[in-house]
PDB file of C-alpha atoms in Angstrom:
ATOM      1  CA  UNK A1077     -52.793  81.046 -21.569  1.00 50.00           C
ATOM      2  CA  UNK A1078     -50.496  84.051 -21.878  1.00 72.00           C
ATOM      3  CA  UNK A1079     -46.976  83.801 -23.261  1.00 88.00           C
ATOM      4  CA  UNK A1080     -45.959  86.486 -20.771  1.00 96.00           C
ATOM      5  CA  UNK A1081     -44.423  85.686 -17.401  1.00 97.00           C
ATOM      6  CA  UNK A1082     -44.995  87.390 -14.066  1.00 98.00           C
ATOM      7  CA  UNK A1083     -41.470  88.768 -14.456  1.00 98.00           C
ATOM      8  CA  UNK A1084     -42.575  90.505 -17.666  1.00 98.00           C
ATOM      9  CA  UNK A1085     -45.440  92.177 -15.797  1.00 99.00           C
ATOM     10  CA  UNK A1086     -43.237  93.044 -12.821  1.00 98.00           C
ATOM     11  CA  UNK A1087     -40.794  94.801 -15.132  1.00 98.00           C
ATOM     12  CA  UNK A1088     -43.625  97.028 -16.383  1.00 99.00           C
ATOM     13  CA  UNK A1089     -44.611  97.782 -12.795  1.00 98.00           C
ATOM     14  CA  UNK A1090     -41.255  99.438 -12.124  1.00 98.00           C
ATOM     15  CA  UNK A1091     -42.411 102.454 -14.142  1.00 99.00           C
ATOM     16  CA  UNK A1092     -45.272 104.877 -13.664  1.00 99.00           C
ATOM     17  CA  UNK A1093     -48.046 104.999 -16.246  1.00 99.00           C
ATOM     18  CA  UNK A1094     -46.837 108.201 -17.981  1.00 98.00           C
ATOM     19  CA  UNK A1095     -43.442 106.567 -18.543  1.00 98.00           C
ATOM     20  CA  UNK A1096     -45.121 103.472 -19.978  1.00 99.00           C
ATOM     21  CA  UNK A1097     -47.058 105.652 -22.410  1.00 98.00           C
ATOM     22  CA  UNK A1098     -43.886 107.500 -23.402  1.00 97.00           C
ATOM     23  CA  UNK A1099     -42.227 104.150 -24.101  1.00 98.00           C
ATOM     24  CA  UNK A1100     -45.204 102.998 -26.160  1.00 98.00           C
ATOM     25  CA  UNK A1101     -44.653 105.984 -28.450  1.00 97.00           C
ATOM     26  CA  UNK A1102     -41.361 104.306 -29.414  1.00 96.00           C
ATOM     27  CA  UNK A1103     -42.331 100.629 -29.602  1.00 98.00           C
ATOM     28  CA  UNK A1104     -45.933 101.109 -30.790  1.00 97.00           C
ATOM     29  CA  UNK A1105     -46.121 104.616 -32.299  1.00 96.00           C
ATOM     30  CA  UNK A1106     -49.632 104.021 -33.608  1.00 96.00           C
ATOM     31  CA  UNK A1107     -50.762 104.012 -29.945  1.00 93.00           C
ATOM     32  CA  UNK A1108     -49.648 107.599 -29.283  1.00 94.00           C
ATOM     33  CA  UNK A1109     -53.192 108.992 -29.022  1.00 96.00           C
ATOM     34  CA  UNK A1110     -55.207 105.952 -28.009  1.00 97.00           C
ATOM     35  CA  UNK A1111     -55.433 103.264 -25.359  1.00 98.00           C
ATOM     36  CA  UNK A1112     -55.422 105.343 -22.165  1.00 99.00           C
ATOM     37  CA  UNK A1113     -57.817 107.153 -19.837  1.00 99.00           C
ATOM     38  CA  UNK A1114     -58.416 110.752 -20.871  1.00 98.00           C
ATOM     39  CA  UNK A1115     -60.319 112.115 -17.857  1.00 98.00           C
ATOM     40  CA  UNK A1116     -59.153 112.884 -14.332  1.00 98.00           C
ATOM     41  CA  UNK A1117     -59.923 110.099 -11.856  1.00 98.00           C
ATOM     42  CA  UNK A1118     -60.001 109.639  -8.088  1.00 99.00           C
ATOM     43  CA  UNK A1119     -57.206 107.317  -6.935  1.00 99.00           C
ATOM     44  CA  UNK A1120     -57.677 105.436  -3.667  1.00 98.00           C
ATOM     45  CA  UNK A1121     -53.952 104.934  -3.076  1.00 99.00           C
ATOM     46  CA  UNK A1122     -51.927 107.596  -4.940  1.00 98.00           C
ATOM     47  CA  UNK A1123     -48.773 106.548  -3.107  1.00 98.00           C
ATOM     48  CA  UNK A1124     -48.997 102.985  -4.400  1.00 98.00           C
ATOM     49  CA  UNK A1125     -46.758 101.739  -7.213  1.00 98.00           C
ATOM     50  CA  UNK A1126     -48.374 100.831 -10.520  1.00 99.00           C
ATOM     51  CA  UNK A1127     -50.503  97.722 -10.816  1.00 99.00           C
ATOM     52  CA  UNK A1128     -50.139  95.539 -13.903  1.00 99.00           C
ATOM     53  CA  UNK A1129     -52.470  92.702 -14.803  1.00 99.00           C
ATOM     54  CA  UNK A1130     -54.993  91.175 -17.174  1.00 99.00           C
ATOM     55  CA  UNK A1131     -58.321  92.899 -17.762  1.00 99.00           C
ATOM     56  CA  UNK A1132     -61.568  91.389 -16.535  1.00 99.00           C
ATOM     57  CA  UNK A1133     -64.243  93.581 -18.093  1.00 99.00           C
ATOM     58  CA  UNK A1134     -67.807  94.254 -16.973  1.00 99.00           C
ATOM     59  CA  UNK A1135     -70.644  96.779 -17.176  1.00 98.00           C
ATOM     60  CA  UNK A1136     -72.875  98.049 -14.375  1.00 98.00           C
ATOM     61  CA  UNK A1137     -75.957 100.193 -13.748  1.00 97.00           C
ATOM     62  CA  UNK A1138     -77.293 101.604 -10.484  1.00 98.00           C
ATOM     63  CA  UNK A1139     -80.016 104.202 -11.130  1.00 97.00           C
ATOM     64  CA  UNK A1140     -82.930 101.750 -11.322  1.00 94.00           C
ATOM     65  CA  UNK A1141     -83.642  98.263  -9.992  1.00 89.00           C
ATOM     66  CA  UNK A1142     -82.477  95.396 -12.178  1.00 81.00           C
ATOM     67  CA  UNK A1143     -85.519  94.201 -14.113  1.00 75.00           C
ATOM     68  CA  UNK A1144     -84.282  90.741 -15.052  1.00 73.00           C
ATOM     69  CA  UNK A1145     -84.589  87.578 -12.956  1.00 72.00           C
ATOM     70  CA  UNK A1146     -80.906  86.656 -13.051  1.00 87.00           C
ATOM     71  CA  UNK A1147     -79.191  89.477 -11.166  1.00 88.00           C
ATOM     72  CA  UNK A1148     -77.670  87.149  -8.538  1.00 89.00           C
ATOM     73  CA  UNK A1149     -76.636  84.602 -11.147  1.00 93.00           C
ATOM     74  CA  UNK A1150     -74.915  87.243 -13.281  1.00 95.00           C
ATOM     75  CA  UNK A1151     -73.075  88.557 -10.236  1.00 95.00           C
ATOM     76  CA  UNK A1152     -71.890  85.068  -9.266  1.00 97.00           C
ATOM     77  CA  UNK A1153     -70.810  84.315 -12.830  1.00 98.00           C
ATOM     78  CA  UNK A1154     -68.905  87.596 -12.908  1.00 98.00           C
ATOM     79  CA  UNK A1155     -67.057  86.708  -9.695  1.00 99.00           C
ATOM     80  CA  UNK A1156     -66.163  83.322 -11.171  1.00 99.00           C
ATOM     81  CA  UNK A1157     -64.878  85.121 -14.265  1.00 99.00           C
ATOM     82  CA  UNK A1158     -62.683  87.377 -12.115  1.00 99.00           C
ATOM     83  CA  UNK A1159     -61.026  84.362 -10.504  1.00 99.00           C
ATOM     84  CA  UNK A1160     -60.984  81.875 -13.377  1.00 98.00           C
ATOM     85  CA  UNK A1161     -61.582  83.845 -16.573  1.00 98.00           C
ATOM     86  CA  UNK A1162     -57.992  84.201 -17.714  1.00 98.00           C
ATOM     87  CA  UNK A1163     -54.363  84.655 -16.678  1.00 98.00           C
ATOM     88  CA  UNK A1164     -53.567  86.157 -13.283  1.00 98.00           C
ATOM     89  CA  UNK A1165     -53.253  88.652 -11.785  1.00 98.00           C
ATOM     90  CA  UNK A1166     -56.512  90.309 -12.758  1.00 99.00           C
ATOM     91  CA  UNK A1167     -57.533  93.961 -12.873  1.00 99.00           C
ATOM     92  CA  UNK A1168     -61.254  94.703 -13.021  1.00 99.00           C
ATOM     93  CA  UNK A1169     -62.250  97.233 -15.699  1.00 99.00           C
ATOM     94  CA  UNK A1170     -65.866  98.301 -15.201  1.00 99.00           C
ATOM     95  CA  UNK A1171     -67.894 100.670 -17.355  1.00 99.00           C
ATOM     96  CA  UNK A1172     -70.883 102.341 -15.707  1.00 99.00           C
ATOM     97  CA  UNK A1173     -73.550 102.631 -18.414  1.00 98.00           C
ATOM     98  CA  UNK A1174     -75.953 104.948 -16.590  1.00 98.00           C
ATOM     99  CA  UNK A1175     -76.732 108.495 -17.690  1.00 97.00           C
ATOM    100  CA  UNK A1176     -75.201 109.610 -14.392  1.00 98.00           C
ATOM    101  CA  UNK A1177     -72.149 107.361 -14.212  1.00 98.00           C
ATOM    102  CA  UNK A1178     -71.272 106.641 -10.600  1.00 98.00           C
ATOM    103  CA  UNK A1179     -74.785 107.264  -9.255  1.00 99.00           C
ATOM    104  CA  UNK A1180     -74.347 104.217  -7.022  1.00 98.00           C
ATOM    105  CA  UNK A1181     -71.028 102.685  -5.991  1.00 99.00           C
ATOM    106  CA  UNK A1182     -70.152  99.117  -6.913  1.00 98.00           C
ATOM    107  CA  UNK A1183     -66.825  99.511  -5.139  1.00 99.00           C
ATOM    108  CA  UNK A1184     -66.637  99.617  -1.348  1.00 98.00           C
ATOM    109  CA  UNK A1185     -65.504  97.542   1.611  1.00 98.00           C
ATOM    110  CA  UNK A1186     -67.222  94.330   0.509  1.00 98.00           C
ATOM    111  CA  UNK A1187     -66.363  94.269  -3.188  1.00 99.00           C
ATOM    112  CA  UNK A1188     -62.751  95.302  -2.696  1.00 99.00           C
ATOM    113  CA  UNK A1189     -62.285  92.413  -0.273  1.00 99.00           C
ATOM    114  CA  UNK A1190     -64.116  89.960  -2.546  1.00 99.00           C
ATOM    115  CA  UNK A1191     -62.023  90.943  -5.552  1.00 99.00           C
ATOM    116  CA  UNK A1192     -58.753  90.892  -3.631  1.00 99.00           C
ATOM    117  CA  UNK A1193     -59.595  87.412  -2.390  1.00 99.00           C
ATOM    118  CA  UNK A1194     -60.272  86.312  -5.967  1.00 99.00           C
ATOM    119  CA  UNK A1195     -56.827  87.444  -7.117  1.00 98.00           C
ATOM    120  CA  UNK A1196     -57.634  90.928  -8.398  1.00 99.00           C
ATOM    121  CA  UNK A1197     -55.127  93.761  -7.878  1.00 99.00           C
ATOM    122  CA  UNK A1198     -57.526  96.651  -8.345  1.00 99.00           C
ATOM    123  CA  UNK A1199     -60.103  98.307 -10.561  1.00 99.00           C
ATOM    124  CA  UNK A1200     -60.397 101.099 -13.094  1.00 99.00           C
ATOM    125  CA  UNK A1201     -63.934 102.434 -13.550  1.00 99.00           C
ATOM    126  CA  UNK A1202     -65.825 105.490 -14.719  1.00 99.00           C
ATOM    127  CA  UNK A1203     -68.237 104.614 -11.920  1.00 99.00           C
ATOM    128  CA  UNK A1204     -67.811 105.345  -8.239  1.00 99.00           C
ATOM    129  CA  UNK A1205     -66.323 104.103  -4.988  1.00 99.00           C
ATOM    130  CA  UNK A1206     -67.136 104.499  -1.293  1.00 98.00           C
ATOM    131  CA  UNK A1207     -66.037 103.097   2.115  1.00 98.00           C
ATOM    132  CA  UNK A1208     -62.594 104.455   1.344  1.00 98.00           C
ATOM    133  CA  UNK A1209     -60.989 103.865   4.783  1.00 98.00           C
ATOM    134  CA  UNK A1210     -62.351 100.313   4.830  1.00 98.00           C
ATOM    135  CA  UNK A1211     -61.255  99.175   1.364  1.00 98.00           C
ATOM    136  CA  UNK A1212     -59.210  95.986   1.220  1.00 99.00           C
ATOM    137  CA  UNK A1213     -55.589  96.547   2.180  1.00 98.00           C
ATOM    138  CA  UNK A1214     -53.292  97.264  -0.774  1.00 98.00           C
ATOM    139  CA  UNK A1215     -56.190  97.094  -3.257  1.00 99.00           C
ATOM    140  CA  UNK A1216     -56.029  99.911  -5.810  1.00 99.00           C
ATOM    141  CA  UNK A1217     -59.047 101.810  -7.129  1.00 99.00           C
ATOM    142  CA  UNK A1218     -59.289 104.443  -9.842  1.00 99.00           C
ATOM    143  CA  UNK A1219     -62.839 105.751 -10.097  1.00 99.00           C
ATOM    144  CA  UNK A1220     -64.719 108.584 -11.710  1.00 99.00           C
ATOM    145  CA  UNK A1221     -66.672 109.539  -8.596  1.00 99.00           C
ATOM    146  CA  UNK A1222     -66.838 109.160  -4.816  1.00 99.00           C
ATOM    147  CA  UNK A1223     -70.388 108.725  -3.493  1.00 99.00           C
ATOM    148  CA  UNK A1224     -72.053 107.471  -0.273  1.00 98.00           C
ATOM    149  CA  UNK A1225     -74.641 104.975  -1.635  1.00 98.00           C
ATOM    150  CA  UNK A1226     -74.629 101.834  -3.725  1.00 97.00           C
ATOM    151  CA  UNK A1227     -78.204 102.591  -4.878  1.00 98.00           C
ATOM    152  CA  UNK A1228     -79.398  99.752  -7.175  1.00 97.00           C
ATOM    153  CA  UNK A1229     -75.951  98.829  -8.452  1.00 97.00           C
ATOM    154  CA  UNK A1230     -75.732  95.566 -10.360  1.00 96.00           C
ATOM    155  CA  UNK A1231     -73.591  93.821 -12.951  1.00 97.00           C
ATOM    156  CA  UNK A1232     -75.313  93.874 -16.341  1.00 95.00           C
ATOM    157  CA  UNK A1233     -72.734  91.990 -18.420  1.00 96.00           C
ATOM    158  CA  UNK A1234     -69.108  90.917 -18.425  1.00 98.00           C
ATOM    159  CA  UNK A1235     -66.270  89.744 -20.668  1.00 99.00           C
ATOM    160  CA  UNK A1236     -67.291  92.298 -23.302  1.00 98.00           C
ATOM    161  CA  UNK A1237     -65.383  95.290 -24.667  1.00 99.00           C
ATOM    162  CA  UNK A1238     -65.786  98.390 -22.484  1.00 99.00           C
ATOM    163  CA  UNK A1239     -64.893 102.073 -22.657  1.00 99.00           C
ATOM    164  CA  UNK A1240     -63.685 103.579 -19.381  1.00 99.00           C
ATOM    165  CA  UNK A1241     -62.781 107.260 -19.515  1.00 99.00           C
ATOM    166  CA  UNK A1242     -61.901 106.946 -23.196  1.00 99.00           C
ATOM    167  CA  UNK A1243     -59.783 103.811 -22.719  1.00 99.00           C
ATOM    168  CA  UNK A1244     -61.206 100.940 -24.771  1.00 99.00           C
ATOM    169  CA  UNK A1245     -60.477  97.592 -23.126  1.00 99.00           C
ATOM    170  CA  UNK A1246     -61.153  94.011 -24.151  1.00 99.00           C
ATOM    171  CA  UNK A1247     -61.063  90.911 -21.983  1.00 99.00           C
ATOM    172  CA  UNK A1248     -57.476  89.838 -21.338  1.00 99.00           C
ATOM    173  CA  UNK A1249     -55.793  93.118 -22.285  1.00 99.00           C
ATOM    174  CA  UNK A1250     -52.697  94.062 -20.292  1.00 99.00           C
ATOM    175  CA  UNK A1251     -53.544  97.005 -18.013  1.00 99.00           C
ATOM    176  CA  UNK A1252     -51.050  99.367 -16.374  1.00 99.00           C
ATOM    177  CA  UNK A1253     -52.506 101.775 -13.813  1.00 99.00           C
ATOM    178  CA  UNK A1254     -51.364 104.197 -11.134  1.00 99.00           C
ATOM    179  CA  UNK A1255     -52.383 107.560  -9.656  1.00 99.00           C
ATOM    180  CA  UNK A1256     -52.224 109.211 -13.097  1.00 99.00           C
ATOM    181  CA  UNK A1257     -54.710 106.879 -14.791  1.00 99.00           C
ATOM    182  CA  UNK A1258     -54.492 103.686 -16.809  1.00 99.00           C
ATOM    183  CA  UNK A1259     -53.446 102.378 -20.195  1.00 99.00           C
ATOM    184  CA  UNK A1260     -53.532  99.240 -22.309  1.00 99.00           C
ATOM    185  CA  UNK A1261     -50.143  97.750 -23.161  1.00 99.00           C
ATOM    186  CA  UNK A1262     -50.356  95.633 -26.335  1.00 98.00           C
ATOM    187  CA  UNK A1263     -49.268  92.053 -25.611  1.00 98.00           C
ATOM    188  CA  UNK A1264     -46.831  92.030 -28.504  1.00 97.00           C
ATOM    189  CA  UNK A1265     -44.680  94.880 -27.185  1.00 98.00           C
ATOM    190  CA  UNK A1266     -44.705  94.158 -23.434  1.00 98.00           C
ATOM    191  CA  UNK A1267     -41.143  92.823 -23.496  1.00 98.00           C
ATOM    192  CA  UNK A1268     -39.929  95.835 -25.504  1.00 98.00           C
ATOM    193  CA  UNK A1269     -41.345  98.509 -23.217  1.00 98.00           C
ATOM    194  CA  UNK A1270     -38.747  98.422 -20.384  1.00 98.00           C
ATOM    195  CA  UNK A1271     -35.851  98.978 -22.782  1.00 98.00           C
ATOM    196  CA  UNK A1272     -37.637 101.905 -24.403  1.00 97.00           C
ATOM    197  CA  UNK A1273     -38.477 103.351 -20.986  1.00 98.00           C
ATOM    198  CA  UNK A1274     -34.843 103.186 -19.886  1.00 97.00           C
ATOM    199  CA  UNK A1275     -33.727 104.907 -23.086  1.00 96.00           C
ATOM    200  CA  UNK A1276     -36.155 107.758 -22.473  1.00 95.00           C
ATOM    201  CA  UNK A1277     -35.072 108.063 -18.847  1.00 95.00           C
ATOM    202  CA  UNK A1278     -31.433 108.393 -19.928  1.00 94.00           C
ATOM    203  CA  UNK A1279     -32.332 111.026 -22.526  1.00 92.00           C
ATOM    204  CA  UNK A1280     -34.411 113.034 -20.057  1.00 92.00           C
ATOM    205  CA  UNK A1281     -31.695 112.810 -17.384  1.00 93.00           C
ATOM    206  CA  UNK A1282     -29.322 114.864 -19.542  1.00 91.00           C
ATOM    207  CA  UNK A1283     -31.822 117.723 -19.808  1.00 93.00           C
ATOM    208  CA  UNK A1284     -32.895 117.539 -16.165  1.00 95.00           C
ATOM    209  CA  UNK A1285     -29.298 117.662 -14.948  1.00 94.00           C
ATOM    210  CA  UNK A1286     -28.604 120.699 -17.107  1.00 94.00           C
ATOM    211  CA  UNK A1287     -31.683 122.500 -15.747  1.00 95.00           C
ATOM    212  CA  UNK A1288     -30.253 122.264 -12.226  1.00 94.00           C
ATOM    213  CA  UNK A1289     -26.842 123.688 -13.104  1.00 92.00           C
ATOM    214  CA  UNK A1290     -25.876 127.133 -11.874  1.00 92.00           C
ATOM    215  CA  UNK A1291     -26.219 129.640 -14.684  1.00 91.00           C
ATOM    216  CA  UNK A1292     -28.568 127.480 -16.720  1.00 94.00           C
ATOM    217  CA  UNK A1293     -30.097 129.331 -19.669  1.00 94.00           C
ATOM    218  CA  UNK A1294     -31.304 128.929 -23.220  1.00 94.00           C
ATOM    219  CA  UNK A1295     -27.857 128.211 -24.683  1.00 92.00           C
ATOM    220  CA  UNK A1296     -27.225 125.443 -22.153  1.00 90.00           C
ATOM    221  CA  UNK A1297     -30.709 124.108 -22.829  1.00 94.00           C
ATOM    222  CA  UNK A1298     -30.033 123.885 -26.570  1.00 93.00           C
ATOM    223  CA  UNK A1299     -26.777 122.070 -25.849  1.00 91.00           C
ATOM    224  CA  UNK A1300     -28.484 119.619 -23.485  1.00 90.00           C
ATOM    225  CA  UNK A1301     -31.237 118.886 -25.994  1.00 91.00           C
ATOM    226  CA  UNK A1302     -28.591 118.125 -28.590  1.00 89.00           C
ATOM    227  CA  UNK A1303     -26.754 115.839 -26.176  1.00 82.00           C
ATOM    228  CA  UNK A1304     -30.028 114.098 -25.355  1.00 81.00           C
ATOM    229  CA  UNK A1305     -30.770 113.507 -29.029  1.00 80.00           C
ATOM    230  CA  UNK A1306     -27.407 111.745 -29.380  1.00 75.00           C
ATOM    231  CA  UNK A1307     -28.407 109.055 -26.860  1.00 71.00           C
ATOM    232  CA  UNK A1308     -29.722 105.971 -28.652  1.00 65.00           C
TER     233      UNK A1308
END
């Protein structure tokens, strides 16, 4: 069970992912250079507000047929994990282990609808997606590639730590994701992040307003930066 409420998650969802990461620099400064995706990704719904939920982690491969006898069992157990493996809502975080990550797409019309039905808000993966017009309504996808085939794609493991585009994620981590990418928000600072975000927004507003003034120049900029620094 999580000690966080849906309201706590909803309050994070008000902000975009860059703002969340700016706020984390205040409330968890040790996270300044870790805990977020570091490569450009394809976003299925760039217009959509951020999704915030609990990580369900898995690994996949697609370049060769699965050699074990339990491919269907593993897939079914993974789906059960998505629905029942922890607090809701879930966000699937899938690492493609193949040499060519994204060779075959796990994400398409069928899996987006399955995951949405199981209470999942979206996915972040270094793998690929397809069937873009037919993806489940309002389901968010951030993927490394867009490809036409699913090839031999299969789940190889789940509920283990994964690395997706440089973001290391463990089962149950709080994930915040939007068109810019994704990050992990440490459980212990979730309730502190909105206040820090609002402080930064107020500080930035002083500089942004000055930039739009007639006659703006370096002297006005220095003044605005000083005024911004005085906001606590």
